[in-house]
Tab-separated table of C-alpha atoms in Angstrom:
chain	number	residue	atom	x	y	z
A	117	UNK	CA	49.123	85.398	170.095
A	118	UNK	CA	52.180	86.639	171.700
A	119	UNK	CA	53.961	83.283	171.256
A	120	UNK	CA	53.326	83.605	167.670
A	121	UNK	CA	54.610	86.764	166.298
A	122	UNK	CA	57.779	86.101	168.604
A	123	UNK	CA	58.647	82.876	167.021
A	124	UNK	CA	60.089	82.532	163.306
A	125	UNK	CA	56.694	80.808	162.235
A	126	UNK	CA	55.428	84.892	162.168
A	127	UNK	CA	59.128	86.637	161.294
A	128	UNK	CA	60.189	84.423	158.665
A	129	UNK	CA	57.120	85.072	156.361
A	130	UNK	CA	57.376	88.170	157.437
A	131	UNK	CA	60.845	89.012	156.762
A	132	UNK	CA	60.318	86.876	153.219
A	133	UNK	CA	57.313	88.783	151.669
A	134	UNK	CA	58.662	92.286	152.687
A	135	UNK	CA	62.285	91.709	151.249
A	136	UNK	CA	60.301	90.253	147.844
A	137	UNK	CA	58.621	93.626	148.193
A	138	UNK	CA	61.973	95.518	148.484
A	139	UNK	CA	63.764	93.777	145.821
A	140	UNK	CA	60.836	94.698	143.530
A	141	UNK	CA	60.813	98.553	144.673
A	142	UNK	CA	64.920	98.206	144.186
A	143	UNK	CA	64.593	96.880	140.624
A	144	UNK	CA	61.888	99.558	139.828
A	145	UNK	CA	63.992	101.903	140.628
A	146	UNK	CA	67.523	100.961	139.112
A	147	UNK	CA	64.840	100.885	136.091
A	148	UNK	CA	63.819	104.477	136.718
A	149	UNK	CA	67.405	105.830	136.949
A	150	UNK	CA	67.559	103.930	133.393
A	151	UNK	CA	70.874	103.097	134.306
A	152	UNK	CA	72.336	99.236	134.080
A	153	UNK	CA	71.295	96.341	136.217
A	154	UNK	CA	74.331	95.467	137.733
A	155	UNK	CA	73.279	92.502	139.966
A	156	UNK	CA	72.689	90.440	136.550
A	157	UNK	CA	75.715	91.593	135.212
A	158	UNK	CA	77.766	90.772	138.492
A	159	UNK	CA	75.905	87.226	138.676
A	160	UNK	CA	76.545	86.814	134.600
A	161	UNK	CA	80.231	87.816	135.410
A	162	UNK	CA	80.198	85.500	138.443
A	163	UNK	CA	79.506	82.655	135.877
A	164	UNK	CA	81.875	83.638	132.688
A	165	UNK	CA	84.619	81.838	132.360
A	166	UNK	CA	86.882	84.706	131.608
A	167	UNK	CA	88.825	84.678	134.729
A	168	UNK	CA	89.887	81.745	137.479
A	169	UNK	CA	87.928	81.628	140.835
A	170	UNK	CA	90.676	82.955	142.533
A	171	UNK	CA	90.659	86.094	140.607
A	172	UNK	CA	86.967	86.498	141.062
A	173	UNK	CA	86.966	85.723	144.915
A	174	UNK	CA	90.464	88.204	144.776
A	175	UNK	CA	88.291	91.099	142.955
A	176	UNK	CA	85.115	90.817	145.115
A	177	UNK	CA	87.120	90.098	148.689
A	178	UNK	CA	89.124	93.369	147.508
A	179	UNK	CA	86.397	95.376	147.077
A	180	UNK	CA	84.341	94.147	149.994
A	181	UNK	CA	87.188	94.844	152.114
A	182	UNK	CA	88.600	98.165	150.609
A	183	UNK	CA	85.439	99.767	149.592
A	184	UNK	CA	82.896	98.360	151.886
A	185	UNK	CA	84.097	97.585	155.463
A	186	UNK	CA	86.764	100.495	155.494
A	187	UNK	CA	84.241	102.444	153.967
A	188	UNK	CA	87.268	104.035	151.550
A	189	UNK	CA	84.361	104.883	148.987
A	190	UNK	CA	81.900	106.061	151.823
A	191	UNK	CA	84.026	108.613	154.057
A	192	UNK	CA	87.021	107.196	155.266
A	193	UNK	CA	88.574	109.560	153.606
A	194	UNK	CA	86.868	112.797	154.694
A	195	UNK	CA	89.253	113.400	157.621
A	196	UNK	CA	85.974	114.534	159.842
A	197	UNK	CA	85.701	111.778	163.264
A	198	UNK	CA	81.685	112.644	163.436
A	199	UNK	CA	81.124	111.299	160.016
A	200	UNK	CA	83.291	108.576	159.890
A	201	UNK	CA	82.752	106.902	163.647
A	202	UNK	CA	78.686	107.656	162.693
A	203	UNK	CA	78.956	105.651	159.185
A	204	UNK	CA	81.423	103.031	160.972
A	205	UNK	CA	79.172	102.416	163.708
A	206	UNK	CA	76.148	102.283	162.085
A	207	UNK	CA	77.432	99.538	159.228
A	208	UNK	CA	78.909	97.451	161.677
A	209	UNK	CA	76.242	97.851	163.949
A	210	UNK	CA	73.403	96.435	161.450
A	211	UNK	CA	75.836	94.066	159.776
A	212	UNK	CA	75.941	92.736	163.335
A	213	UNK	CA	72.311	92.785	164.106
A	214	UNK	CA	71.772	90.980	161.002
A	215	UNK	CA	73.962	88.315	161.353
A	216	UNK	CA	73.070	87.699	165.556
A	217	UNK	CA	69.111	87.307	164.016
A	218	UNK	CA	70.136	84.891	161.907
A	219	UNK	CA	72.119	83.140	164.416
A	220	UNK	CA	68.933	83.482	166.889
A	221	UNK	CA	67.111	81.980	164.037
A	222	UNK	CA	69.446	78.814	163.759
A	223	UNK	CA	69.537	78.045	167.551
A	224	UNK	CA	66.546	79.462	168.590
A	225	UNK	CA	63.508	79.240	166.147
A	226	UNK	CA	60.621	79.405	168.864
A	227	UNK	CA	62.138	82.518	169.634
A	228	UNK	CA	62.569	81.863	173.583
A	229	UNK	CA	63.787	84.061	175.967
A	230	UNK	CA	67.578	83.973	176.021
A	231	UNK	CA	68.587	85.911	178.915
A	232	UNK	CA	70.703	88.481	179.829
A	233	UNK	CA	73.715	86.955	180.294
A	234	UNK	CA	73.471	84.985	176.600
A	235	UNK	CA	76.109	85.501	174.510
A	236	UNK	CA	73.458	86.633	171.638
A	237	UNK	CA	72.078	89.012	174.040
A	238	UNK	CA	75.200	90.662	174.980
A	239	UNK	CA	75.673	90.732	171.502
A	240	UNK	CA	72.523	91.795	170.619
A	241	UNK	CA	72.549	94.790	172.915
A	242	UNK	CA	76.455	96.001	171.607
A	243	UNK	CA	74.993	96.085	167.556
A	244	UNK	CA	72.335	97.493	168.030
A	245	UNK	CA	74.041	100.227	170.671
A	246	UNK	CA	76.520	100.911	167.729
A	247	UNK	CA	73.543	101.701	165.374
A	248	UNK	CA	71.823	103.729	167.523
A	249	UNK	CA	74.793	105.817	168.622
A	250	UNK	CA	76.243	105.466	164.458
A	251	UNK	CA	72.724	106.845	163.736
A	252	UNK	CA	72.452	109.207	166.294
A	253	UNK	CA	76.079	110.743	165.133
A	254	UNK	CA	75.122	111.325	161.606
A	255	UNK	CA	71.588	112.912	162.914
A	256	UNK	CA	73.555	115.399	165.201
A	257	UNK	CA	76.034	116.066	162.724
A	258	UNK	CA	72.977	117.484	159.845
A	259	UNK	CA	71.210	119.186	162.598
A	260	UNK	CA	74.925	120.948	163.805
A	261	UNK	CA	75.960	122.097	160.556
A	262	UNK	CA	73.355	125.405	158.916
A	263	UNK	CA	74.520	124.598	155.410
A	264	UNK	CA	74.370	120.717	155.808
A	265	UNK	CA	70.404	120.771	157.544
A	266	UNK	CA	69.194	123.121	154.965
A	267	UNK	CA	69.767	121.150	152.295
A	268	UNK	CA	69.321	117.752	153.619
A	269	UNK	CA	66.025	116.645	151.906
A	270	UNK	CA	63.884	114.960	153.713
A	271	UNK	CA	64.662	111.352	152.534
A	272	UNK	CA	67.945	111.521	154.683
A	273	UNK	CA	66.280	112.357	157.489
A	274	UNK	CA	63.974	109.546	157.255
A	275	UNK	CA	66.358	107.096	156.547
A	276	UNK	CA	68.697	108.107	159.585
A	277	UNK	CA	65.408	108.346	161.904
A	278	UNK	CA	64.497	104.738	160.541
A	279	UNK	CA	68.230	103.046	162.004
A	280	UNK	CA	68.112	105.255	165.318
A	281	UNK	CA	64.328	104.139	165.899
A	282	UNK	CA	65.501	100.356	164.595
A	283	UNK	CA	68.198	100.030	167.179
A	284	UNK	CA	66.253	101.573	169.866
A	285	UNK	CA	63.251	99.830	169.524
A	286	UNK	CA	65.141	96.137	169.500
A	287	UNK	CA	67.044	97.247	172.582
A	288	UNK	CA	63.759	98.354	174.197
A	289	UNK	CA	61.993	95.047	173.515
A	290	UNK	CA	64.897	92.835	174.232
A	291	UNK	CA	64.973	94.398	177.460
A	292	UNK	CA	61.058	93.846	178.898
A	293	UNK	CA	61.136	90.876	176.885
A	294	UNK	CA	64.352	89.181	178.939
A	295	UNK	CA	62.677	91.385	181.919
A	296	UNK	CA	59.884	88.962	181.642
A	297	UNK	CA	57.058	91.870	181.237
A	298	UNK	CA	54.739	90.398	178.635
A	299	UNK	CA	52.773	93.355	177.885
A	300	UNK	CA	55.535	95.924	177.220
A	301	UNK	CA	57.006	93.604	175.473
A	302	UNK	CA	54.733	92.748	173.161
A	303	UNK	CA	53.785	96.617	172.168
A	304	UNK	CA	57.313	97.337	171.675
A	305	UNK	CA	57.885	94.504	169.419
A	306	UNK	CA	54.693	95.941	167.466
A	307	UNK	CA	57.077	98.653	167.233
A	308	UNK	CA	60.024	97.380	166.588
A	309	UNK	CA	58.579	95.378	163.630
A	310	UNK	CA	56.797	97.821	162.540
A	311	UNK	CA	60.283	99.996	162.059
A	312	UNK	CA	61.643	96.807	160.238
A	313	UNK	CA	59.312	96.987	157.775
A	314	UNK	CA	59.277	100.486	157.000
A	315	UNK	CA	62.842	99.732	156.273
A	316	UNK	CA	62.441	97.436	154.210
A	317	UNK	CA	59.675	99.775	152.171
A	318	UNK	CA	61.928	102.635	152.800
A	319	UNK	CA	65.462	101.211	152.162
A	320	UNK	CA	65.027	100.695	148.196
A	321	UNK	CA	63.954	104.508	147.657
A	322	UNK	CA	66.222	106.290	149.713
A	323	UNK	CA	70.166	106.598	149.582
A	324	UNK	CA	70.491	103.381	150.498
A	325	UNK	CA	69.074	101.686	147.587
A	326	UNK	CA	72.176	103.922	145.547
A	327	UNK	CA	74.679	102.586	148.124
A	328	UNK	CA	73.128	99.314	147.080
A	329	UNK	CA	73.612	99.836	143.701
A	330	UNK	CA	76.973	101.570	143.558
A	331	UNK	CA	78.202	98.337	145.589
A	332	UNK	CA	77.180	96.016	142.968
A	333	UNK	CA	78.292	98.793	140.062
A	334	UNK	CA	82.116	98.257	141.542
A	335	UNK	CA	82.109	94.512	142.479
A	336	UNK	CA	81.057	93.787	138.595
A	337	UNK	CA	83.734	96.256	137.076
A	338	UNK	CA	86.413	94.716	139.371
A	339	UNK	CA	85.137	91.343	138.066
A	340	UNK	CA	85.613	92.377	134.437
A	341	UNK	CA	89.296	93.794	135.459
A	342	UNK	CA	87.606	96.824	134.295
A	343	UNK	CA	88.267	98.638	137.809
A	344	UNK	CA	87.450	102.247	139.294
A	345	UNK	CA	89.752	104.288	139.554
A	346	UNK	CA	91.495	104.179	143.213
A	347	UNK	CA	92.900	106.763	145.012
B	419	UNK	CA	109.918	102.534	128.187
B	420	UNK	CA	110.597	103.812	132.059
B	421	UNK	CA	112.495	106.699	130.193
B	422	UNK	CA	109.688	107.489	128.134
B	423	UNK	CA	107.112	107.857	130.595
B	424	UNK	CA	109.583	109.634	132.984
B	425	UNK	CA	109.941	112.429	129.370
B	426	UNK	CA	106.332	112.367	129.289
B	427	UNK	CA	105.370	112.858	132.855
B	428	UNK	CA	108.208	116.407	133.340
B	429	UNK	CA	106.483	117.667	129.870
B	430	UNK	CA	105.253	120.837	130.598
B	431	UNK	CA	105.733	120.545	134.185
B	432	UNK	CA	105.830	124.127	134.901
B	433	UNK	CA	102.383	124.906	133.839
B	434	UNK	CA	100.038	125.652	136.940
B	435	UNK	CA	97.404	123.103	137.302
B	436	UNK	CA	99.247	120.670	134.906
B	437	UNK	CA	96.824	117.635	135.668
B	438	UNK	CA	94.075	119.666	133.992
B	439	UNK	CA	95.728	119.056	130.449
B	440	UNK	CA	96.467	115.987	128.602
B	441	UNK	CA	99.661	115.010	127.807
B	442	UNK	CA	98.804	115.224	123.867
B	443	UNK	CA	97.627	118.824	123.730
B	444	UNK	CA	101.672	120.025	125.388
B	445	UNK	CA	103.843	120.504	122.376
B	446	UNK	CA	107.581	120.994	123.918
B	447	UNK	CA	109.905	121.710	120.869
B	448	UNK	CA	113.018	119.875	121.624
B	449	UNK	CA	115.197	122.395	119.403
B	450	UNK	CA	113.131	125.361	117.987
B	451	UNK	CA	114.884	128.647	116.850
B	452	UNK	CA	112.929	131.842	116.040
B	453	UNK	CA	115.090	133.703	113.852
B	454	UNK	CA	117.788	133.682	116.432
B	455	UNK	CA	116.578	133.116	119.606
B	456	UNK	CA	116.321	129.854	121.093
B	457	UNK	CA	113.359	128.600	121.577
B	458	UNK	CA	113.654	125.177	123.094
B	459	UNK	CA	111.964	123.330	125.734
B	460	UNK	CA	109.674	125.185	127.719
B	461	UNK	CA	110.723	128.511	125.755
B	462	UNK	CA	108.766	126.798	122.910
B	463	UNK	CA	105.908	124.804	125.098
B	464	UNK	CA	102.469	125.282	123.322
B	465	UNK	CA	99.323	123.936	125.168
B	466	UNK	CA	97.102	123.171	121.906
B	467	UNK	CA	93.268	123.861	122.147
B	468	UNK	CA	90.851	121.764	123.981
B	469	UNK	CA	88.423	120.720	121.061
B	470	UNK	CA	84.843	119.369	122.389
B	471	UNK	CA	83.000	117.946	119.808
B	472	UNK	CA	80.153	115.863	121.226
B	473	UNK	CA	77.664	118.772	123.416
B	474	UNK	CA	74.528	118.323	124.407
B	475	UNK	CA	73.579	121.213	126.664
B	476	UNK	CA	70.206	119.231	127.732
B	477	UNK	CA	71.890	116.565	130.094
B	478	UNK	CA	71.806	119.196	133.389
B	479	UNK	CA	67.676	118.539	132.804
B	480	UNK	CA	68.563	115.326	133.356
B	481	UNK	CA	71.006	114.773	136.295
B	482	UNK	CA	68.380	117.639	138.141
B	483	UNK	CA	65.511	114.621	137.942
B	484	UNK	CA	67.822	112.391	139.522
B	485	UNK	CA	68.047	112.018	143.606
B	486	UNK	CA	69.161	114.778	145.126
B	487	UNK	CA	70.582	116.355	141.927
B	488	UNK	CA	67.755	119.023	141.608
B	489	UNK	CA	70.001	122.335	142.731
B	490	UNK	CA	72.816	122.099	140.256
B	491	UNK	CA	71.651	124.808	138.624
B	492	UNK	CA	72.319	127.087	141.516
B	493	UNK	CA	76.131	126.401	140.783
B	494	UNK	CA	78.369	129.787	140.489
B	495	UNK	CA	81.523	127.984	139.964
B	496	UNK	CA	83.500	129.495	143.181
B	497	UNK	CA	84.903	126.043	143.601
B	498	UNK	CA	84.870	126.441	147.439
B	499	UNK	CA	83.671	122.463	146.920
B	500	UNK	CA	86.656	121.259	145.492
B	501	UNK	CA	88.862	123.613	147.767
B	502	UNK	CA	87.088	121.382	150.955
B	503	UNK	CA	87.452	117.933	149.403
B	504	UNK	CA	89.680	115.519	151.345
B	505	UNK	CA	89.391	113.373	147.720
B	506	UNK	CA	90.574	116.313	145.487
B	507	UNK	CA	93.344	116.444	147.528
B	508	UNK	CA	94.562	113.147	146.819
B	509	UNK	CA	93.560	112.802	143.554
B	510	UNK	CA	93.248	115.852	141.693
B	511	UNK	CA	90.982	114.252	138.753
B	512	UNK	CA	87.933	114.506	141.180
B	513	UNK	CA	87.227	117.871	141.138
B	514	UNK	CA	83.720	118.728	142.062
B	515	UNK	CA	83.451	122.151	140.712
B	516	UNK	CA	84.514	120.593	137.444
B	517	UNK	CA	82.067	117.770	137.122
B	518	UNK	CA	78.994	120.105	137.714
B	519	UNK	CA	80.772	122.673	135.031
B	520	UNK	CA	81.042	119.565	132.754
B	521	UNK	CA	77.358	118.412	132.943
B	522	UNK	CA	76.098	122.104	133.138
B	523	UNK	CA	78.147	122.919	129.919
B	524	UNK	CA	77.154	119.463	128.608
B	525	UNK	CA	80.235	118.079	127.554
B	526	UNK	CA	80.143	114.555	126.931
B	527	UNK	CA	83.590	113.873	125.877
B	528	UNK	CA	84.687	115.556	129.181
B	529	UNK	CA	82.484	113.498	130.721
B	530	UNK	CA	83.695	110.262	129.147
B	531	UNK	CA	86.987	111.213	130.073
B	532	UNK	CA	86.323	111.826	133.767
B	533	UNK	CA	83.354	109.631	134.469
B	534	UNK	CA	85.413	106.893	136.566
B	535	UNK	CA	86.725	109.385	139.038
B	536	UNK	CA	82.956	110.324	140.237
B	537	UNK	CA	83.017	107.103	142.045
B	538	UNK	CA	85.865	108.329	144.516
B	539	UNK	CA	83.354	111.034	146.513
B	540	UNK	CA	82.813	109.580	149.791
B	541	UNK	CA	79.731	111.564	150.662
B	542	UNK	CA	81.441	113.229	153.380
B	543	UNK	CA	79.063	116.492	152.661
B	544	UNK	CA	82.094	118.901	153.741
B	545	UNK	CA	81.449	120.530	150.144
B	546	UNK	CA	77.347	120.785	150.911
B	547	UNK	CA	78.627	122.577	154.188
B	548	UNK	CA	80.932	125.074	152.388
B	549	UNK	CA	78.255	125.495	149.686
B	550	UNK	CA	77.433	129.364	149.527
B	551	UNK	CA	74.804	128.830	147.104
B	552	UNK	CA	73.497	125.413	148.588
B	553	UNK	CA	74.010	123.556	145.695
B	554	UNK	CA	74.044	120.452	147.730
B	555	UNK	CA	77.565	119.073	146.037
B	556	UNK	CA	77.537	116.044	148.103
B	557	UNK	CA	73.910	115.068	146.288
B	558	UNK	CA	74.855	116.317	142.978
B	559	UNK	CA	77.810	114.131	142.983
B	560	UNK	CA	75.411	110.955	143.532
B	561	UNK	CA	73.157	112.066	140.801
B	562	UNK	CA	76.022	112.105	138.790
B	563	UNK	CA	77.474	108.851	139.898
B	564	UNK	CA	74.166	107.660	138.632
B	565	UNK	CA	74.148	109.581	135.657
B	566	UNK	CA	77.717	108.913	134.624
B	567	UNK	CA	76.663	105.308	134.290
B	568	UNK	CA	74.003	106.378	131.460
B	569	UNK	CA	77.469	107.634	129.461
């Protein structure tokens, strides 16, 4: 049973039927803000003929580049280390655990143990330390602050919990797992996919399905030339 | 042209808070005598009347259904919010004590006006922390980024 839910037979259904779920929960709620779709009109805009290629691969790299990963719409410019190195950490930290899964799943699709001294494992262990220490910053900093914890609702919490326990929880398996100790292992990958899909449930309704939606709200009105306002 | 938008940008440069008025409402008489005194240039300036046409005082009803928009009414307008924003700072347009006075007053044109600059907050949550009344700025400001979109 073990070998099964650690090969990509189990995860890829897996990961398949719960993002289908989480795109639906997304799209219901984009519906219930009764505000615009904006990942048809970015893929319409993708498609119009308006503009060359190179101006749409120009707009989106801009945006992706400015606004995303220097976070210049998402506190790098509140002039506060805590926030900034917790937000910083904890992108780059799940962009990176993202993208070393996939890469497991291309070279590795029994799931087999790796190692410690793999390069994915190394890896592996560095993305998800920066998420759990990126989470772990932005927890302390709400619990540190009166004003801040008192009127934090509860969905932040949850959502900030969810990365900490995500990054913890993969380091914790990758460890007995590479250790060799079936039984641990297998209970904390329980765990740790557990986590994963409360994410995925999760992600849509909290303040991540807005960042989600503000992302695509700027990439289609710097497609259209029509862009926000920079500082 | 370089010398007409150099005119346009000194008009009524003295006035405190200048980037609060538009450039149309500043009247600056060039040459303007009042029987006998001089009353050119900023002697004359006039600051015309903000006219808001298009109200609707219902909209704070709905920005308090969105996320984390719900305490907006607890606003006093002390603007300790915008005094804490690294944003407002730089760009003077985003101005969080405005945008809640805005959609509390329900003034859509103002809105209109403004609505691009909403997308600037970077969720930093200094205001929420300088908050007397724990409005919860921070939030309010992504309700409204959601909002704003309905506009």
């Amino acid at each position: 049973m073990s070998e099964f839910i650690f090969s990509y037979h189990f995860l890829l259904p897996f990961h398949l039927v719960l993002l289908i779920i989480s795109v639906l929960l997304f799209l219901n709620r984009i519906k219930s803000w009764k505000v615009k779709n904006y990942y048809i009109i970015l893929i319409t805009n993708l498609f119009k003929k308006d503009f060359s290629l190179k101006n749409k691969i120009k707009a989106i790299i801009d945006v992706m580049v400015n606004d995303f990963l220097a976070l210049k719409r998402a506190g790098a410019l509140c002039e506060e280390n805590l926030h900034f190195y917790g937000r910083f950490l904890t992108l780059y930290g799940f962009l990176g655990v993202a993208i070393l899964n996939v890469l497991n799943f291309l070279i590795n699709p029994m799931g087999m143990k790796l190692g410690f001294y793999n390069l994915i494992t190394i890896l592996s262990y560095a993305a998800n330390s920066s998420l759990t220490i990126g989470a772990a910053m932005l927890i302390y900093r709400r619990m540190s602050r009166i004003n801040l914890r008192r009127t934090t609702d509860s969905g932040i919490w949850i959502l900030q919990s969810l990365l900490l326990l995500f990054g913890l929880t993969n380091m914790i398996f990758m460890t007995f797992y590479n250790l060799g100790l079936t039984f641990e292992s297998l209970y904390s990958y329980i765990a740790y996919i557990a986590v994963i899909a409360m994410m995925y449930i999760y992600f849509p309704l909290s303040e991540a399905g807005y960042f989600a939606w503000k992302a695509a709200h700027l990439l289609s009105h710097s497609l259209t030339k029509q862009e926000k306002v920079k500082i | 042209m370089t010398e007409e938008k150099e005119e346009k940008k000194e008009k009524g440069k003295f006035i405190v808070e200048r980037h609060y008025i538009e450039d149309e409402r500043i009247i600056e008489p060039e040459k303007l005598d009042l029987g006998g005194v001089d009353a050119s240039g900023r002697w004359g300036l006039l600051v015309l009347p903000r006219v808001i046409e298009d109200v609707d005082p219902t909209i704070k009803e709905e920005v308090k259904k969105l996320p984390r928009g719900k305490h907006i009414d607890n606003c006093w307008q002390c603007g300790l919010c915008t005094a804490v924003c690294p944003v407002s700072h730089k760009n003077p347009n985003f101005n969080p004590r405005y945008f809640i006075y805005i959609v509390k007053m329900g003034y859509i044109s103002e809105i209109k006006k403004l609505k691009d600059f909403i997308y600037l907050c970077q969720g930093c949550g200094l205001c929420t922390e300088a908050c007397p009344k724990h409005v919860d700025p921070s939030g309010v400001m992504m309700a409204l980024n959601i909002f704003f979109d309905r506009i």
